[in-house]
Coordinates of C-alpha atoms in Angstrom, one line a residue:
X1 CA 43.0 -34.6 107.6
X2 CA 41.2 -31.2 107.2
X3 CA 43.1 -30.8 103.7
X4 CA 42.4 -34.3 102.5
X5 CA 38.7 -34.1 103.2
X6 CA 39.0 -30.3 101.5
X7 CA 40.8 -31.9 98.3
X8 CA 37.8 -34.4 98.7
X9 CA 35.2 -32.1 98.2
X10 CA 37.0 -30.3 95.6
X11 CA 37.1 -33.4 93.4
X12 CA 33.6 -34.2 93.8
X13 CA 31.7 -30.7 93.0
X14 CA 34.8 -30.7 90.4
X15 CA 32.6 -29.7 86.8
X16 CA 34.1 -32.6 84.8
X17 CA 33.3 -35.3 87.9
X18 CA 29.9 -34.5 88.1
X19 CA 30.0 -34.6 84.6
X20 CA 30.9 -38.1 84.4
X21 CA 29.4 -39.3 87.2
X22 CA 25.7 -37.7 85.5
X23 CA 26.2 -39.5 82.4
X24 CA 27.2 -42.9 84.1
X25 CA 23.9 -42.6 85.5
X26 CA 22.1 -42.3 82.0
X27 CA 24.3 -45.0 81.2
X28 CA 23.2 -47.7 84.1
X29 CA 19.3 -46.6 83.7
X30 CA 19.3 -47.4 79.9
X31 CA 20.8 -51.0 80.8
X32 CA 18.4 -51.2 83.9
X33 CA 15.4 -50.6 81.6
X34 CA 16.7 -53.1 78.6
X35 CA 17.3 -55.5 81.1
X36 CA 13.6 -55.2 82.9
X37 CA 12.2 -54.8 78.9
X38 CA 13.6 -58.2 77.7
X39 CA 10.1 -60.3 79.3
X40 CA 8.9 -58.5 75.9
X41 CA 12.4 -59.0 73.9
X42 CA 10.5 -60.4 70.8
X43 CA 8.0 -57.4 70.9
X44 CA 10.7 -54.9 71.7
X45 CA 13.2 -56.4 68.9
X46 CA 10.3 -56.3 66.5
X47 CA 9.8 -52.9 67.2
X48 CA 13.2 -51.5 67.3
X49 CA 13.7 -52.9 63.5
X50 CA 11.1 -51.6 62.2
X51 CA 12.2 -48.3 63.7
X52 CA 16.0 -49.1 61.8
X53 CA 14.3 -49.8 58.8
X54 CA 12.0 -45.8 58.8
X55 CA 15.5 -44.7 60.0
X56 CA 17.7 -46.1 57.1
X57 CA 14.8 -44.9 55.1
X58 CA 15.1 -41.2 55.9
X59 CA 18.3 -41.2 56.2
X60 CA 18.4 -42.6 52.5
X61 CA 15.9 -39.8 52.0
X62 CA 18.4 -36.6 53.5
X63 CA 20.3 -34.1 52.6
X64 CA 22.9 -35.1 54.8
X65 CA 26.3 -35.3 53.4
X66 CA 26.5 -39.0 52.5
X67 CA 29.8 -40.1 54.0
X68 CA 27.6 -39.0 57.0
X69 CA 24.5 -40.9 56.0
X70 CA 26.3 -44.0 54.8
X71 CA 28.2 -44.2 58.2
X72 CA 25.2 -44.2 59.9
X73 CA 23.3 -46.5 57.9
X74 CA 26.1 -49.3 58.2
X75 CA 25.7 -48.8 61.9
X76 CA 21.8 -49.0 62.0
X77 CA 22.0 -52.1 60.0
X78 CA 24.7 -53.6 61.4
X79 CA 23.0 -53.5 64.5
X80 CA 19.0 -53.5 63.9
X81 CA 18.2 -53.6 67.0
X82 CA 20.6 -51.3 69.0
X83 CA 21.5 -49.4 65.9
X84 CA 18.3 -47.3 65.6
X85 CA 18.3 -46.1 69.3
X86 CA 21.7 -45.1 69.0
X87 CA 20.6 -42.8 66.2
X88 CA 17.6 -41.5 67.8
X89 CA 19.7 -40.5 71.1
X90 CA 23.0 -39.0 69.4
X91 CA 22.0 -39.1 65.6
X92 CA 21.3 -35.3 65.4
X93 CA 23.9 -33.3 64.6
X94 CA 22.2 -30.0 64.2
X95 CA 22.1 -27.2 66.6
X96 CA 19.6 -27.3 69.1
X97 CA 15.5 -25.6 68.1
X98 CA 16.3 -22.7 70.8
X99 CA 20.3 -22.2 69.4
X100 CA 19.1 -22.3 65.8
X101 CA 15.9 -20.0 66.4
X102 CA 17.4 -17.6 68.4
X103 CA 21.0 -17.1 65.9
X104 CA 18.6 -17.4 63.0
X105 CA 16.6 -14.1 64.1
X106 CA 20.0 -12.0 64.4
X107 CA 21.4 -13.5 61.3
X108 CA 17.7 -11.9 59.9
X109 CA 18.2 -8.8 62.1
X110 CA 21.9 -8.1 60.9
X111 CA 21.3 -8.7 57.4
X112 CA 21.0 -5.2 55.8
X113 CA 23.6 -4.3 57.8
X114 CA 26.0 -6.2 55.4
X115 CA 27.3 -3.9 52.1
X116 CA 26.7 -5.5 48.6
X117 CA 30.0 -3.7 47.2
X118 CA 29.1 -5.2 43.3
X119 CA 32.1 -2.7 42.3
X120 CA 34.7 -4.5 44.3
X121 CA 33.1 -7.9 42.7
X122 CA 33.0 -6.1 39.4
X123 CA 36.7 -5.1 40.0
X124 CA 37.8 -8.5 40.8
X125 CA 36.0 -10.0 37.6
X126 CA 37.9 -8.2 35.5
X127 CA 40.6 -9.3 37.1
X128 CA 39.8 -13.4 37.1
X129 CA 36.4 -14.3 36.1
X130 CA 36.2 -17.4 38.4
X131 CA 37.8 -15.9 41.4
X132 CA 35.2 -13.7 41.1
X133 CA 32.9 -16.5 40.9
X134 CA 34.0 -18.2 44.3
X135 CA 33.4 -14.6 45.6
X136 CA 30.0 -14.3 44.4
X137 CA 29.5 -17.5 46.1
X138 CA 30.7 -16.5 49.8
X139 CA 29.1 -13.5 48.8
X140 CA 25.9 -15.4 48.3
X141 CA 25.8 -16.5 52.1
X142 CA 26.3 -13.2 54.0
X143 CA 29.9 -13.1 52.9
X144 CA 31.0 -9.7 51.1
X145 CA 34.1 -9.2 49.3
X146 CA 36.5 -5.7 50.0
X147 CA 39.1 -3.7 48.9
X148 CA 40.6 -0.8 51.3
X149 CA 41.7 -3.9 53.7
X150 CA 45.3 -5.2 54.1
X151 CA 46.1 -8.4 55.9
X152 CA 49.2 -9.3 57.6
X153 CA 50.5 -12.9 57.6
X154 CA 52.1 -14.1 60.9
X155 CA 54.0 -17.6 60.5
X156 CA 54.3 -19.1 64.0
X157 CA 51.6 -18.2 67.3
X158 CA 54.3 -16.1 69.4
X159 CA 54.7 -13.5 66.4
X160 CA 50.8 -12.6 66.3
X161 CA 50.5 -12.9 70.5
X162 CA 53.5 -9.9 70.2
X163 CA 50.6 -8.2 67.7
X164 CA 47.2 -9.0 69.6
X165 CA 48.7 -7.3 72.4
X166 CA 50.2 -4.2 70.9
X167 CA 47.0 -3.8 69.4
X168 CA 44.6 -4.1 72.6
X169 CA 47.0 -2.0 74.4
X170 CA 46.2 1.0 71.5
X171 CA 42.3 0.2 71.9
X172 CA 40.5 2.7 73.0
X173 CA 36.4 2.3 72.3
X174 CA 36.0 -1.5 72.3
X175 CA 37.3 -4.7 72.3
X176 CA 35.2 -8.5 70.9
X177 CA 37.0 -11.7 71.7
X178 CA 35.8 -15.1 70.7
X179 CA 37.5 -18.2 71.3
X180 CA 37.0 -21.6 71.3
X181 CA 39.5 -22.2 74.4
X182 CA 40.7 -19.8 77.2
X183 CA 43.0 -21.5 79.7
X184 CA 45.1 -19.7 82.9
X185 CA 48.5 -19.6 82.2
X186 CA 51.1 -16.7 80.7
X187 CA 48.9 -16.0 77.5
X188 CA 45.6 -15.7 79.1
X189 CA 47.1 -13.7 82.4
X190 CA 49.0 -11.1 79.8
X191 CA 45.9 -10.2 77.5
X192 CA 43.7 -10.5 81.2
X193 CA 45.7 -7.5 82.5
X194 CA 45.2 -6.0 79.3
X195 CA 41.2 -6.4 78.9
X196 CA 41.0 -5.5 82.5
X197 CA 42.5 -2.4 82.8
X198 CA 41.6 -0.8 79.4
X199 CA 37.5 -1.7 80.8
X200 CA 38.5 -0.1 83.9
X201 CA 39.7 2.8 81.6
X202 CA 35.9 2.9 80.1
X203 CA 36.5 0.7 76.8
X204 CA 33.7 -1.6 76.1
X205 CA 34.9 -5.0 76.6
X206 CA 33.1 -8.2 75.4
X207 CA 34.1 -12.3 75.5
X208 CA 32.9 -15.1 74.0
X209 CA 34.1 -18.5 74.9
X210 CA 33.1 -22.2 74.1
X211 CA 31.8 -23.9 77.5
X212 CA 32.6 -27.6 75.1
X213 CA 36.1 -25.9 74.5
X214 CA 36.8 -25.0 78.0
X215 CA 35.3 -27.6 79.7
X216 CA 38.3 -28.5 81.8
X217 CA 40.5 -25.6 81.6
X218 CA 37.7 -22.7 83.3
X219 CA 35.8 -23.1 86.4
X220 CA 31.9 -22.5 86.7
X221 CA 32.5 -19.5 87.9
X222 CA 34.5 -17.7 84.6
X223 CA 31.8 -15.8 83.5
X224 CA 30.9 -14.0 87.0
X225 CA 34.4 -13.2 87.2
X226 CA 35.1 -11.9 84.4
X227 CA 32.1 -9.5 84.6
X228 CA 33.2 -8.6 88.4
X229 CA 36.2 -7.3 86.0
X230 CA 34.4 -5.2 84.1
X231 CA 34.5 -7.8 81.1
X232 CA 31.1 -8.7 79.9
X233 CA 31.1 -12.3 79.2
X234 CA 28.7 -15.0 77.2
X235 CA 30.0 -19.1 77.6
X236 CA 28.4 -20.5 74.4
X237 CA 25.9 -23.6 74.5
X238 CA 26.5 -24.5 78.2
X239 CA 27.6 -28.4 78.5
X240 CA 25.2 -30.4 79.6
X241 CA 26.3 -33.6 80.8
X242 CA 23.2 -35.6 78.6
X243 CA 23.5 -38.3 76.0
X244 CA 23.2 -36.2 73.4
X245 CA 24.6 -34.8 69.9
X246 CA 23.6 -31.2 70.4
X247 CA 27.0 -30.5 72.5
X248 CA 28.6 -31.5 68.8
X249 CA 27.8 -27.6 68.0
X250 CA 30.8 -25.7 68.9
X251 CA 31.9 -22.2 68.4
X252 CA 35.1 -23.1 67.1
X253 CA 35.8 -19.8 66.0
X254 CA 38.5 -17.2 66.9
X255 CA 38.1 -13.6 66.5
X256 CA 39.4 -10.6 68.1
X257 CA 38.5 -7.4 67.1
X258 CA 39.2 -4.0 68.0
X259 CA 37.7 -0.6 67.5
X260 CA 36.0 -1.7 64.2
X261 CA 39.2 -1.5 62.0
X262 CA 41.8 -4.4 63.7
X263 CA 40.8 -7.5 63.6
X264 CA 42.8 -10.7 63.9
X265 CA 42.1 -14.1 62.9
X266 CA 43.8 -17.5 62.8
X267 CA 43.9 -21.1 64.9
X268 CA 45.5 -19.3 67.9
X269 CA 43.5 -20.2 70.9
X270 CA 44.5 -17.9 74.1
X271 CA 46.5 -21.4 75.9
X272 CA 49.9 -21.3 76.6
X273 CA 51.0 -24.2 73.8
X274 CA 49.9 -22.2 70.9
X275 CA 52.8 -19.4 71.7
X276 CA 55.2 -22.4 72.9
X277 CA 55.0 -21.5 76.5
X278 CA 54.1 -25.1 77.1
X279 CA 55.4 -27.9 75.5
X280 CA 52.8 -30.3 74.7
X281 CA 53.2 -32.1 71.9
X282 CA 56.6 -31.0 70.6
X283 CA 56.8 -27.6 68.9
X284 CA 53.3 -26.2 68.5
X285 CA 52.7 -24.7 64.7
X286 CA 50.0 -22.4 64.5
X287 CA 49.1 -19.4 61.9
X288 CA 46.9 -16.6 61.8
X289 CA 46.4 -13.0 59.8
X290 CA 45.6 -9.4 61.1
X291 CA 42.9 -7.7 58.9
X292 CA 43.0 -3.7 58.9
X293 CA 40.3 -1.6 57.2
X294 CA 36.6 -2.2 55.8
X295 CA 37.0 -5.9 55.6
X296 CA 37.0 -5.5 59.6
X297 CA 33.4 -5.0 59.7
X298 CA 32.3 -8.6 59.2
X299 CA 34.1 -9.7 61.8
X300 CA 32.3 -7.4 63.9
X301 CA 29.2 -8.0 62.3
X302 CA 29.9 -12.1 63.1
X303 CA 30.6 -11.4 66.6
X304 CA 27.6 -9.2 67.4
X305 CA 25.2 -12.2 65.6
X306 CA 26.1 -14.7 68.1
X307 CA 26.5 -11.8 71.1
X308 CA 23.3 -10.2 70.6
X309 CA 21.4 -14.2 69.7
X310 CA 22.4 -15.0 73.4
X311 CA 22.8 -11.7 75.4
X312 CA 19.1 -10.3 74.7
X313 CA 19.3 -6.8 74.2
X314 CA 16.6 -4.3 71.9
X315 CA 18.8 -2.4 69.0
X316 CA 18.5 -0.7 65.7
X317 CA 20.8 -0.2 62.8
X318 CA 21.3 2.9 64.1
X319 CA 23.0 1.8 67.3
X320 CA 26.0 -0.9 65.1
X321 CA 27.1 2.4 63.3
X322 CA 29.5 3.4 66.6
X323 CA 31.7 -0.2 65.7
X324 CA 31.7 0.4 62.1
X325 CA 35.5 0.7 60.3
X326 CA 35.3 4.7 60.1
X327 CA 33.3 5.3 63.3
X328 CA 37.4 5.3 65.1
X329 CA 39.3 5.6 61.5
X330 CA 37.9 8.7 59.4
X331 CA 41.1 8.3 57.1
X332 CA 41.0 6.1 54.0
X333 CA 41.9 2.4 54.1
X334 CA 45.2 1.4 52.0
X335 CA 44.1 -1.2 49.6
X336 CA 46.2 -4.3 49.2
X337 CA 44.5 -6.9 46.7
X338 CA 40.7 -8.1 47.8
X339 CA 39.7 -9.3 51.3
X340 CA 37.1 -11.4 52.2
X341 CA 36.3 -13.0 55.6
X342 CA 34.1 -15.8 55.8
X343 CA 32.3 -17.8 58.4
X344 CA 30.6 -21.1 58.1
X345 CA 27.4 -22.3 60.5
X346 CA 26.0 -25.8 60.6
X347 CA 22.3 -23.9 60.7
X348 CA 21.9 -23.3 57.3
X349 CA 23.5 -26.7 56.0
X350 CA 25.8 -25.2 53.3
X351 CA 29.2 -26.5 53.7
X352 CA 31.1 -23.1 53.1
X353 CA 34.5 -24.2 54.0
X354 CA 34.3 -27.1 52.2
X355 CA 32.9 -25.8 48.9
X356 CA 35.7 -23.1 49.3
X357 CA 38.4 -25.6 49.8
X358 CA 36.7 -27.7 46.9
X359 CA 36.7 -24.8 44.4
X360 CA 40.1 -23.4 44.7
X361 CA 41.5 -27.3 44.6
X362 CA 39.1 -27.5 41.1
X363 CA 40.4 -24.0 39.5
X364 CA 44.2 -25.0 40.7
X365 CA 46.8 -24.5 37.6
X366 CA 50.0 -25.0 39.3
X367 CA 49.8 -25.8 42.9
X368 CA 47.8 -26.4 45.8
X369 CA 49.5 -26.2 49.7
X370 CA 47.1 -26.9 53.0
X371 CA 48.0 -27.0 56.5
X372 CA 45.9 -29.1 58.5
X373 CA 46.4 -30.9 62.4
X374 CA 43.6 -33.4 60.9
X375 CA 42.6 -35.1 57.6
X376 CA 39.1 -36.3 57.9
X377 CA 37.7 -35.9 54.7
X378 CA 34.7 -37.1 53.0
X379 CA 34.4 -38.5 48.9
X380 CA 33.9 -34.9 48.2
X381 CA 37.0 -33.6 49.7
X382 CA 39.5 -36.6 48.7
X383 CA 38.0 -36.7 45.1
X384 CA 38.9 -32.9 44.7
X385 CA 42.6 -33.0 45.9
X386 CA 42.9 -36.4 43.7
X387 CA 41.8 -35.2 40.8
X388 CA 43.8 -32.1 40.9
X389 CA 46.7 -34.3 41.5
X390 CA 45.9 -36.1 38.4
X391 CA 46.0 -33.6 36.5
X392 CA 49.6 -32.4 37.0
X393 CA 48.8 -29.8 40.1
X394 CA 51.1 -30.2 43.0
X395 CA 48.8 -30.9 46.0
X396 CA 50.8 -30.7 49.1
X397 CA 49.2 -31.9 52.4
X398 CA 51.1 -31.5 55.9
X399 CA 49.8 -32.8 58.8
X400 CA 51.5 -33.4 62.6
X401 CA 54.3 -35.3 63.2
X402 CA 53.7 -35.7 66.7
X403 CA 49.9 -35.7 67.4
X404 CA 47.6 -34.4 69.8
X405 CA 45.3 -37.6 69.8
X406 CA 46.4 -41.1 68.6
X407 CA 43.3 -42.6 67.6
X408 CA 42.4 -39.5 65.6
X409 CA 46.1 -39.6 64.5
X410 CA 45.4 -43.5 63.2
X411 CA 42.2 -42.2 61.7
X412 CA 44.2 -39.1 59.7
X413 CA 46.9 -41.6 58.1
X414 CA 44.5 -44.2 57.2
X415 CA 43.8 -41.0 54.2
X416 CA 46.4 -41.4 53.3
X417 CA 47.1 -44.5 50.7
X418 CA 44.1 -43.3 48.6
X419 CA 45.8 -39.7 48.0
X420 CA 49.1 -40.9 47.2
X421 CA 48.4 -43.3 45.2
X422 CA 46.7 -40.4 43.3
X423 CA 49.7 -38.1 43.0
X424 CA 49.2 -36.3 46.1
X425 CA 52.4 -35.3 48.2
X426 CA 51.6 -35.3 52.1
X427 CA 54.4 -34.6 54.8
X428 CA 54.6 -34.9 58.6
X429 CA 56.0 -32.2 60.6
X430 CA 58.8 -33.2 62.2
X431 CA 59.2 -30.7 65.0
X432 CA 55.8 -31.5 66.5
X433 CA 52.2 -30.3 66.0
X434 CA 51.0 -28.2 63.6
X435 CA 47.6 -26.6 64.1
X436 CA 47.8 -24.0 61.2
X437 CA 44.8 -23.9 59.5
X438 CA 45.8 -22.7 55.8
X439 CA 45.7 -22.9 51.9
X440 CA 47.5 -21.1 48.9
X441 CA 47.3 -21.9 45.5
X442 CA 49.1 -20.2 42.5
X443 CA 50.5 -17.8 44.2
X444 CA 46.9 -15.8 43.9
X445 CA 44.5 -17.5 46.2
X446 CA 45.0 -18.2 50.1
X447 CA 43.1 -19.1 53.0
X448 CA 44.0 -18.9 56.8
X449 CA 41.6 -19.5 59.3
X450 CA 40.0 -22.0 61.8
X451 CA 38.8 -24.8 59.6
X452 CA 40.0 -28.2 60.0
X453 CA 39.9 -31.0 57.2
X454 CA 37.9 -33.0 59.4
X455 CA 34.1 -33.9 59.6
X456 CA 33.6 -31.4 62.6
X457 CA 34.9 -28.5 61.4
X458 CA 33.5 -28.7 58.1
X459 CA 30.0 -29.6 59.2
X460 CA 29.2 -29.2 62.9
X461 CA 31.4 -26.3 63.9
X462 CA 30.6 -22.7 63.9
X463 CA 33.8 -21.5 62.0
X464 CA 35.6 -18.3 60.3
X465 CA 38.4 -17.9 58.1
X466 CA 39.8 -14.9 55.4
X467 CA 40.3 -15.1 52.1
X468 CA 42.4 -13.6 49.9
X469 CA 43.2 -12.9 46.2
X470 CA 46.5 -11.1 44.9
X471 CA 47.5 -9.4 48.4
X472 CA 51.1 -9.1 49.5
X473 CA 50.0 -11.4 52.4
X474 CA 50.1 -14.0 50.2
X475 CA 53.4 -13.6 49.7
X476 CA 55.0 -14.4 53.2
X477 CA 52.3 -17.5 53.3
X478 CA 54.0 -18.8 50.3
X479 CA 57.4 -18.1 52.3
X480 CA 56.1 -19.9 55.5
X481 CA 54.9 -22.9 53.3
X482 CA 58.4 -23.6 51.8
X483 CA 59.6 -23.3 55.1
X484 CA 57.8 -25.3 57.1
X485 CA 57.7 -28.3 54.2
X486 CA 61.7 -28.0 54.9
X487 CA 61.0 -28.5 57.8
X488 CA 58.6 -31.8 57.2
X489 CA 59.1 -35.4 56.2
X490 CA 57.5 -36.8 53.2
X491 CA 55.2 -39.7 53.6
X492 CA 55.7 -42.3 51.2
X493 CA 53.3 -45.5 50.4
X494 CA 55.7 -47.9 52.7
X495 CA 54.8 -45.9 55.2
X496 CA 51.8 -46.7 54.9
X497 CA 51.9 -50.5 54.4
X498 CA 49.4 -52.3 57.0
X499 CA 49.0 -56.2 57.3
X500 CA 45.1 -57.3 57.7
X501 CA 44.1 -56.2 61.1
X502 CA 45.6 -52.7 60.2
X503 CA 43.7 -52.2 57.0
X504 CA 41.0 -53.7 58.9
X505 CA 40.7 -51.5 61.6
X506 CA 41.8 -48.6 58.9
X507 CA 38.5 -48.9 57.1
X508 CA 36.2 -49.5 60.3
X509 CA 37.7 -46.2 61.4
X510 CA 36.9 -44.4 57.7
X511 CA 33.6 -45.8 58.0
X512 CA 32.4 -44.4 60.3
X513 CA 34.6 -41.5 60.2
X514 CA 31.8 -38.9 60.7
X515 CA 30.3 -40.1 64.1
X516 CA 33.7 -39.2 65.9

């Protein structure tokens, strides 16, 4: 009886029950109040149109990106009088006034500490004018380009784990982590031991982890034990269980630097399925790059924005110079083609990735491979990878075979008929779920990082990714490409053949695409 009751209480302070049970609430006090409101329902409907109508209006009126704006127009419309409220409670999918205030002031703060390096640019024009020009663009938003960097490719999750870990176990001033999730299991326990014995040792240790991300995989009390460790830790935007679009802002980064010159990168989350401990949905494919030299320093510099936005402390330029690339590493960088790491932030409302994405598939000559666990694309994206089809670039697309969530899954293929009836290849892989997060075009151009084709990641999400032009990385993600498409099966259009309530239900599901 005593451990019933025990398993009892467990379940009800559980994080995700009160969660629930909080947001019921909101849920039975909106239809209490509709129901006591409808003695006015002519006033009230009167009212709630007129508020669709200013709605539609602004919205017409936006920036927004207009898959987004047309979505929620259809819905306001389609339902004047419920339509409008719905936007008003969950139509905001900006970061909250405090999160946008408080990252805009570091962003400020950290600015000069970013080099201009015009030679490298200089050097890379010579080279090819408009890869220079897609530079000069990430450049533009707080995005430098280097040289003395080198980046190593890794094909499959276990193969960088092997490298994260030889590399924390050689750290010896300090160690950033960001990730989107942490859960307990072999991966997390290993790099734990690690982190917690080398800031026993005196190594300054740091975490940053989405609260969203980890909302069922980390108890409440993470952060306190993790600093009773010795690891200081920050849980980004804290979930609030409240009606509300702010908890679509998500640090859906991952970063892990160390000692200002190592820095690692990918869609590797620290979870078990992303090394194939667990099998979840068949075998997991992930990807990721380790960056070593001067290009190191703007992953430090992205990781200190967001630590020093939420853990308040007073600094000067003075005091960032101990994690700079030579502070550790007084020897010269070897140089191996031009390295640039990029991150994307739904603050300033400039769609980096997707602009990158968008340039390289414009610019393509010869061919265009992506890697992508989700293809949720606006008119933007689907007009650039069909028009490069068009004319005569091989655009390859592979998605999962076996996916993580169906209705997203549904949502994915239903992309599908419209790019291949525009020349574009897409494959499934086979062996299970690929999360790899990637691009390489013409042998020159490549992208790995933790952007997914999908409205979220290219708008909501605070994101991160390297690019690279003519390094010798490039080479093994070409290798990894023709494997893995061996490895694939093509989709063809009779795959995709639907009767009516399939298409039906295929273009409700692109319509409104961007609210998901």
């Amino acid at each position: 009886m005593g451990k019933a009751l025990k398993k009892l209480a467990l379940a009800v302070t559980d994080r995700v029950f009160v969660t629930g049970v909080m947001i019921l609430v909101q849920l039975f006090w909106f239809l209490f109040v509709f129901i006591h409101l409808t003695r006015y329902s002519a006033l009230l409907t009167a009212l709630l149109q007129v508020a669709s109508l200013v709605i539609v209006l602004g919205l017409v009126k936006s920036d927004d990106n207009p898959s987004y704006r047309i979505a929620w127009i259809t819905l306001v419309m389609a339902l004047p009088v419920f339509g409008g409220f719905c936007y008003l409670i969950a139509g905001n999918k900006r970061p909250s006034r405090r999160m946008r205030k408080r990252i805009e002031v570091e962003r400020r703060r950290i600015a000069p500490l970013k080099p201009t390096l015009t030679q490298a640019l200089e050097r890379l024009r010579e080279r090819d004018v408009r890869a220079a020009g897609r530079s000069e663009y990430l450049k533009r938003y707080g995005c430098p380009l280097y040289e003395n960097s080198r980046a190593t490719y890794y094909p499959i999750g276990e193969e960088m784990f092997a490298a994260m870990i030889e590399a924390l176990e050689a750290a010896e001033h300090f160690i950033f982590m960001e990730y989107f999730i942490i859960e307990d299991g072999e991966m997390w326990r290993k790099t734990l031991e690690v982190l917690q014995r080398k800031a026993r040792a005196g190594v300054d240790v740091r975490l940053i982890y989405d609260d969203f991300g980890c909302l069922t995989l980390l108890p409440n009390s993470f952060v306190q034990d993790m600093e009773s460790r010795g690891i200081k830790c920050l849980r980004f935007n804290p979930f609030v269980p409240f009606l509300s679009m702010v908890m679509n802002t998500r640090d859906h980064r991952k970063i892990m630097v160390i000692d200002g010159y190592v820095a690692f990168n990918g869609g590797i989350n620290l979870a078990d399925e992303y090394i194939n401990r667990k099998v979840v949905n068949g075998h997991w494919k992930d990807t990721g790059v380790k960056v070593r030299g001067d290009a190191v320093w703007s992953f430090t510099l992205m990781f200190l924005e967001m630590w020093n936005a939420f853990r308040r402390e007073e600094w000067d330029c003075e005091d960032f110079d101990a994690f700079r690339p030579h502070a550790h590493h007084p020897e010269a960088f070897e140089t191996d083609g031009f390295v640039q790491p990029f991150d994307d932030s739904p603050l300033d409302d400039e769609p980096v990735s997707a602009t990158t994405y968008i340039d390289i598939l414009a610019q393509a000559k010869r061919y265009a491979y992506i890697f992508t666990p989700y293809l949720i694309i606006d008119d933007l994206m689907r007009a650039a990878l069909a028009n490069a089809a068009k004319r005569g670039v091989d655009v390859r697309i592979v998605t999962p075979g076996i996916p993580d969530k169906k209705l997203v899954f549904r949502l994915t293929r239903s992309n599908y008929p419209p790019l291949l009836s525009a020349g574009v290849r897409i494959f499934e892989y086979t062996p299970g779920f690929i999360h790899a997060k990637s691009m390489l075009s013409d042998d020159c151009y490549g992208l790995v990082g933790t952007v997914n084709l999908d409205y979220r990641s290219l708008f909501l999400h605070f994101e991160c990714g390297t690019y690279l032009y003519g390094a010798a990385a490039l080479d093994a993600l070409k290798a990894d490409k023709l494997a893995t498409l061996a490895k694939c099966r093509e989709v063809t259009t009779d795959d995709c053949r639907e009767g009516f309530w399939g298409r039906l239900l295929d273009a409700v599901l692109r319509a409104f695409a961007p609210l998901f």
